[in-house]
Short mmCIF file of C-alpha atoms in Angstrom, two decimals:
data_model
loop_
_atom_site.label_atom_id
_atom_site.label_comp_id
_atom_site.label_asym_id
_atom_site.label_seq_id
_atom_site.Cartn_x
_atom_site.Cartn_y
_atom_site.Cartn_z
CA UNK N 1 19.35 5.81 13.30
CA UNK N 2 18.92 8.76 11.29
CA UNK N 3 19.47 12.56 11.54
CA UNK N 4 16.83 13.74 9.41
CA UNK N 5 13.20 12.98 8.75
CA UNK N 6 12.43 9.93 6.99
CA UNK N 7 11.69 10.06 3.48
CA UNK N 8 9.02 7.51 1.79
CA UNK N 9 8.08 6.42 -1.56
CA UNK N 10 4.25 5.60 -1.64
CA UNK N 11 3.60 2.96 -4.26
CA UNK N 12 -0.32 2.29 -5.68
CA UNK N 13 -1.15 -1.26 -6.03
CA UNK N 14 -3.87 -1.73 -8.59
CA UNK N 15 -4.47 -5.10 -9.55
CA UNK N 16 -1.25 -6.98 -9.08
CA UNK N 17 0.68 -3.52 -10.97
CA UNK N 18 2.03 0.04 -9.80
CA UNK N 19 0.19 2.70 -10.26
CA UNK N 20 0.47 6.38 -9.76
CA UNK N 21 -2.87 8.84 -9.26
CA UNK N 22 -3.81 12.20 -9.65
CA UNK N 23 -6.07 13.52 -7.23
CA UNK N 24 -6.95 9.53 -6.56
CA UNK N 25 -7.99 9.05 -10.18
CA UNK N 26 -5.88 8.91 -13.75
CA UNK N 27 -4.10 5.89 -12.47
CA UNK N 28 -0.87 5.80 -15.09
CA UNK N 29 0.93 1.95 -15.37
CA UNK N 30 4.50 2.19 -13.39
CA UNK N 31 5.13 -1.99 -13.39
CA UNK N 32 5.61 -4.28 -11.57
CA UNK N 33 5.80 -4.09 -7.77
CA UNK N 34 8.73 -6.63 -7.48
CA UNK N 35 10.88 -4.86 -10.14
CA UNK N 36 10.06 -1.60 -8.61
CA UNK N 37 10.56 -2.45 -4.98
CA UNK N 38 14.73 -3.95 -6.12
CA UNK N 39 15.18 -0.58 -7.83
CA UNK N 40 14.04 1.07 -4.68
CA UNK N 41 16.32 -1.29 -3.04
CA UNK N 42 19.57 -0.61 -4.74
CA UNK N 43 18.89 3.04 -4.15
CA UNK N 44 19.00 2.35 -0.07
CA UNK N 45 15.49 3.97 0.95
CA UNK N 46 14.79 4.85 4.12
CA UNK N 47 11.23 2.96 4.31
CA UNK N 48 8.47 2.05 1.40
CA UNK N 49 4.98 1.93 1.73
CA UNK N 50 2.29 0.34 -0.50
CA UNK N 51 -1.56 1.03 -0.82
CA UNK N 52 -3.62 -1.23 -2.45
CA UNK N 53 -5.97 1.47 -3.97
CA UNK N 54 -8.58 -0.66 -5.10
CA UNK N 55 -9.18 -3.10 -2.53
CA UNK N 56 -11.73 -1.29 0.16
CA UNK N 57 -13.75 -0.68 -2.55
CA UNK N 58 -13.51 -4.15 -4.10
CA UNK N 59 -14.71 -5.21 -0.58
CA UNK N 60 -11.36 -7.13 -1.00
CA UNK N 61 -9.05 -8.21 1.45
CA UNK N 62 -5.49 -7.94 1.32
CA UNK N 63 -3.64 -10.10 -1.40
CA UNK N 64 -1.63 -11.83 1.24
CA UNK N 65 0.43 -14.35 -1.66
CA UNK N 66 1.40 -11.01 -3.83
CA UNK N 67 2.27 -9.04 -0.55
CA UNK N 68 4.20 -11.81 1.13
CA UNK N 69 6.38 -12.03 -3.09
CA UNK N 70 7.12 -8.08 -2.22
CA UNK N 71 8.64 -8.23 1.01
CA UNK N 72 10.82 -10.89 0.02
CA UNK N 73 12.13 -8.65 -2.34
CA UNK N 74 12.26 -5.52 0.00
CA UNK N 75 15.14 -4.87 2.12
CA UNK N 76 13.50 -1.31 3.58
CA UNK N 77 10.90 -1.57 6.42
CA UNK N 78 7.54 -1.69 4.42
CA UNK N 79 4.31 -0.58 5.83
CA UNK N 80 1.50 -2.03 3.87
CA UNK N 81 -2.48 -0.99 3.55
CA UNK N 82 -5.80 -1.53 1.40
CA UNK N 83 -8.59 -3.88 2.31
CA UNK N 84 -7.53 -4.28 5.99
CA UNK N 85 -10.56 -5.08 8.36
CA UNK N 86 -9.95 -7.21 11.01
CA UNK N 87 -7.31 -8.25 13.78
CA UNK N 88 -6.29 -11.57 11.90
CA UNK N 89 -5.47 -9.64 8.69
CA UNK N 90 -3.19 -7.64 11.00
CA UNK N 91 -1.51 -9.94 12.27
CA UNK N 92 -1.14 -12.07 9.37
CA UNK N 93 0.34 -8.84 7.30
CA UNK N 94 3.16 -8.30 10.75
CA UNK N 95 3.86 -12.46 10.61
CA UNK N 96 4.65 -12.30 6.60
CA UNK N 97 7.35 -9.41 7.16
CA UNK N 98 4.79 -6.56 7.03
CA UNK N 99 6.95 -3.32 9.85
CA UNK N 100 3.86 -1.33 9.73
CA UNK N 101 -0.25 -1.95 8.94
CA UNK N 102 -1.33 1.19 7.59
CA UNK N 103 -5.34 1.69 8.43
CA UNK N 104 -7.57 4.13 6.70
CA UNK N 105 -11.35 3.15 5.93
CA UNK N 106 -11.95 0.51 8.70
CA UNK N 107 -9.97 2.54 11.22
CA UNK N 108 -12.20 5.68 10.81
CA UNK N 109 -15.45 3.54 10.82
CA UNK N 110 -14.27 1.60 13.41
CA UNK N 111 -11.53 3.24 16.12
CA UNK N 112 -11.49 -0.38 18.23
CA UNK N 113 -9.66 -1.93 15.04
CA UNK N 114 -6.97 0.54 16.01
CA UNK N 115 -7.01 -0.42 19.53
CA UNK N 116 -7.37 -3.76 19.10
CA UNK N 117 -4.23 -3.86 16.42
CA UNK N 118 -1.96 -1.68 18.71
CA UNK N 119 -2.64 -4.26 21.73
CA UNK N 120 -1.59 -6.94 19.54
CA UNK N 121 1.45 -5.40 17.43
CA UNK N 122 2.30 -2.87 19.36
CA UNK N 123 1.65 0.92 18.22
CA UNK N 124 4.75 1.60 16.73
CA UNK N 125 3.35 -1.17 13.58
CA UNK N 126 0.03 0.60 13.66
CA UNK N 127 -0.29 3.42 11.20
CA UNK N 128 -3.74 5.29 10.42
CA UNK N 129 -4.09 6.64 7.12
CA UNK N 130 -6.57 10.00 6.54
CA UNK N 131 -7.72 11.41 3.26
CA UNK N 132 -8.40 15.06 3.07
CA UNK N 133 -9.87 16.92 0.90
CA UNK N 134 -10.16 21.19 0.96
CA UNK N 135 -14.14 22.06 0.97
CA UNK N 136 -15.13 25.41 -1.43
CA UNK N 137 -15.20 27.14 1.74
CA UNK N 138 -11.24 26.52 2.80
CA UNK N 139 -12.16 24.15 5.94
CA UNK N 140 -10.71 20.57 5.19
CA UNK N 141 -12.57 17.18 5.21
CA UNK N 142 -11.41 13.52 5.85
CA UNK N 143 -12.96 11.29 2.76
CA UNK N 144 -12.98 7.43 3.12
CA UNK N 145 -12.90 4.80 1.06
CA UNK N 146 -9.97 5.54 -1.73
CA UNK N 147 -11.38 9.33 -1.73
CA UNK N 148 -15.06 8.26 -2.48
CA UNK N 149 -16.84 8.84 0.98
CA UNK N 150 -17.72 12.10 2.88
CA UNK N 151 -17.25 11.61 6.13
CA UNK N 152 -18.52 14.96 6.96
CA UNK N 153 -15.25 15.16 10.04
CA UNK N 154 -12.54 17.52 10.29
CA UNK N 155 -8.69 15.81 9.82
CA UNK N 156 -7.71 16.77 13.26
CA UNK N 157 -10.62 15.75 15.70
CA UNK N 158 -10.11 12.22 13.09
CA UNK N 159 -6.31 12.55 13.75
CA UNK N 160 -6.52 12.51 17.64
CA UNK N 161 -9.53 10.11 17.82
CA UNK N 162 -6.42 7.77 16.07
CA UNK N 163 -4.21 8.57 18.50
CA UNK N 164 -5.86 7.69 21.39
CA UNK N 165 -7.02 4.57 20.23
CA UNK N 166 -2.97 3.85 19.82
CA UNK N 167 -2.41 4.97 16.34
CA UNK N 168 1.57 5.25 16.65
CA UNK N 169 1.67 7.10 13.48
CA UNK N 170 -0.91 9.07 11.26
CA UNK N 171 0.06 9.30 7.51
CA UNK N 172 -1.97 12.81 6.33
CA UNK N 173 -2.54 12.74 2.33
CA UNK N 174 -3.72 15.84 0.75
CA UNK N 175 -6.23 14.18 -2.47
CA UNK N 176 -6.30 17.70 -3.97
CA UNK N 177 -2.48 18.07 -4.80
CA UNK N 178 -2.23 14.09 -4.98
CA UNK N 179 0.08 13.51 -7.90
CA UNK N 180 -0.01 17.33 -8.91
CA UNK N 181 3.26 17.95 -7.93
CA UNK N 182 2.98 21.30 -6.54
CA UNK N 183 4.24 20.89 -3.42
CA UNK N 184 2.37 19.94 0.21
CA UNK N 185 -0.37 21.45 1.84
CA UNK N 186 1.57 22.76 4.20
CA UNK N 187 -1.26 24.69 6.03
CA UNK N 188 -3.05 21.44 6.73
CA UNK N 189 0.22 19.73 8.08
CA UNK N 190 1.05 22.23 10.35
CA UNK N 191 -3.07 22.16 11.81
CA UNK N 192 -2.95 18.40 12.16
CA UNK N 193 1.32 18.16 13.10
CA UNK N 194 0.21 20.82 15.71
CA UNK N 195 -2.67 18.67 17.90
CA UNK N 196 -1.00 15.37 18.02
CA UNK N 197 1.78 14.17 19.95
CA UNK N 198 2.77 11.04 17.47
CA UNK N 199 4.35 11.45 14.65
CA UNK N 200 3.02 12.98 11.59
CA UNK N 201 4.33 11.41 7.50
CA UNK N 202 2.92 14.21 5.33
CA UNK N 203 1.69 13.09 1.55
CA UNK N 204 1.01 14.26 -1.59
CA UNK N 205 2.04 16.71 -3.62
CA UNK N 206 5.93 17.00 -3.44
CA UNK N 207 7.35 18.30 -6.76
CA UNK N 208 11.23 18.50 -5.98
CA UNK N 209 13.50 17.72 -3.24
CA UNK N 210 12.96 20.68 -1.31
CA UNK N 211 9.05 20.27 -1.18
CA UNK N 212 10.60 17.35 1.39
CA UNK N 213 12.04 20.12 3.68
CA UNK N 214 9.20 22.14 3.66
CA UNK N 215 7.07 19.35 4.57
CA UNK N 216 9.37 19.09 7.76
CA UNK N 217 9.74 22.30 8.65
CA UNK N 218 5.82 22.27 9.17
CA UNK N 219 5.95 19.51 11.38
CA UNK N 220 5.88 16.03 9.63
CA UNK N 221 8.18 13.46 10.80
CA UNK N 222 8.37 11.95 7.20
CA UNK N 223 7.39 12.87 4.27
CA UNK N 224 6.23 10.71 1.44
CA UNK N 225 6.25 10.81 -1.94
CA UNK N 226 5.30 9.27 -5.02
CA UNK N 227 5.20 11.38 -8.65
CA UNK N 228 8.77 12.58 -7.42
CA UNK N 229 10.39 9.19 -7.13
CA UNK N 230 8.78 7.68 -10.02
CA UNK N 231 8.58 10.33 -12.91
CA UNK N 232 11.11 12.07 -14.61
CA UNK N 233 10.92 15.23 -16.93
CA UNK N 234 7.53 17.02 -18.39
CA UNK N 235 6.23 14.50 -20.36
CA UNK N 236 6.06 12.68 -16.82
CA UNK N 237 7.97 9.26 -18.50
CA UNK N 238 8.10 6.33 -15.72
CA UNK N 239 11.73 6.65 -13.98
CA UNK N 240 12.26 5.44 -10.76
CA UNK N 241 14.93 7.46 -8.87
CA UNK N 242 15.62 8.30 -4.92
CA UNK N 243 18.63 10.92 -3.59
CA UNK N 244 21.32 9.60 -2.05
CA UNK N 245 21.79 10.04 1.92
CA UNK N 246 24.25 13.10 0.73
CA UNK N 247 21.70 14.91 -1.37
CA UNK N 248 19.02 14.16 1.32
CA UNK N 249 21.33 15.72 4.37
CA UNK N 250 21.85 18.70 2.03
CA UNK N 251 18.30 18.88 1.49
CA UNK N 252 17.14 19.17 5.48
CA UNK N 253 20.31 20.67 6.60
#
């Protein structure tokens, strides 16, 4: 069990490649998802997640043979999400090696997918995904639908709708500093970490290790990451790296 809060490379699924956004557009070509996920493996992660980014909006549901190739490949608990809409598809996902189903659209639209899942797989596999965007006038939004779709709600009344209908985790991304590397929004972590009781994995935005810490000290349980763990240098050239469990203890000591 660990110490520390769990940190979690994010990984895009466009297509049957990696990608990695900025502000949910500019996708830049990582590889593939089975090369990635054994480098990710070798460098003893604490848990991996992949979006399929495309998917909702395709109307698409999830691309169960491709999936199913990636977690025999991953040794780290994987939560998975894109293009899930129904019960079956959840339970499918847990029954191919899937830890956690990670909701976003369909959960929002639809809270009794959420209770419905968490009766089924149990809460703790049930993860609820909300997009936020910052309005011109400094309130925050949740958007649907890869970033496409006002939903005209604020993140936390969204946030503990989730949790009572047995969310057992909420991942919060910020789209504004997605890929920008300039650290979390820690203002909106600690407003949404604040009114829930489950726990919080905080995204977008980390720029170096410490951005981790800070996303911590706010109140996420984990953060998650992807520019950081895939990028290396100005020029942003396509490096995947993770710190070791030393540099990571240093980091939220």
């Amino acid at each position: 069990m660990l110490n520390r809060p769990r940190v979690i490379p994010c990984l895009l699924l466009m297509g049957t490649g990696l990608v990695k956004t900025r502000r949910f557009s500019e996708p830049v070509y990582l590889g593939d998802p089975r090369n990635v996920v054994k480098i990710f493996n070798d460098k003893e992660v604490d848990e991996l997640v992949l979006l399929d980014i495309t998917a909702t909006r395709e109307k698409r549901p999830p691309r169960i043979d491709l999936i199913s190739e990636i977690v025999s490949e991953c040794f780290a608990p994987l939560g998975y999400g894109g293009g899930i809409t129904s019960v079956e598809e959840v339970r499918r996902l847990i029954n191919i090696g899937i830890e956690k189903v990670v909701i976003n659209s369909a959960a929002i639209e639809n809270p009794r997918l959420v209770e419905q899942s968490a009766r089924i797989v149990g809460s703790q596999s049930v993860v609820v995904s909300i997009d936020v965007r910052k309005t011109r006038s400094g309130s925050y939004e949740v958007f649907t639908h890869a970033g496409k779709r006002s939903t005209n709600r604020d993140p936390i009344h969204v946030a503990k709708e989730m949790e009572r209908a047995g969310a057992g985790e909420i991942l919060l991304n910020s789209i504004d500093l997605d890929g920008m590397m300039t650290g979390y929004d820690l203002d909106l972590i600690r407003m949404v970490a604040g009114e829930i009781q489950v726990p919080l994995v905080a995204c977008g935005g980390a720029g170096r290790l410490q951005d981790l810490a800070f996303a911590a000290q706010a109140g996420a349980s984990a953060a998650a990451a992807g520019s950081i763990f895939v990028f290396h240098g100005r020029l942003r050239g396509v490096l995947i790296t993770f710190p070791d469990s030393e540099q990571l203890d240093e980091i939220f000591r």
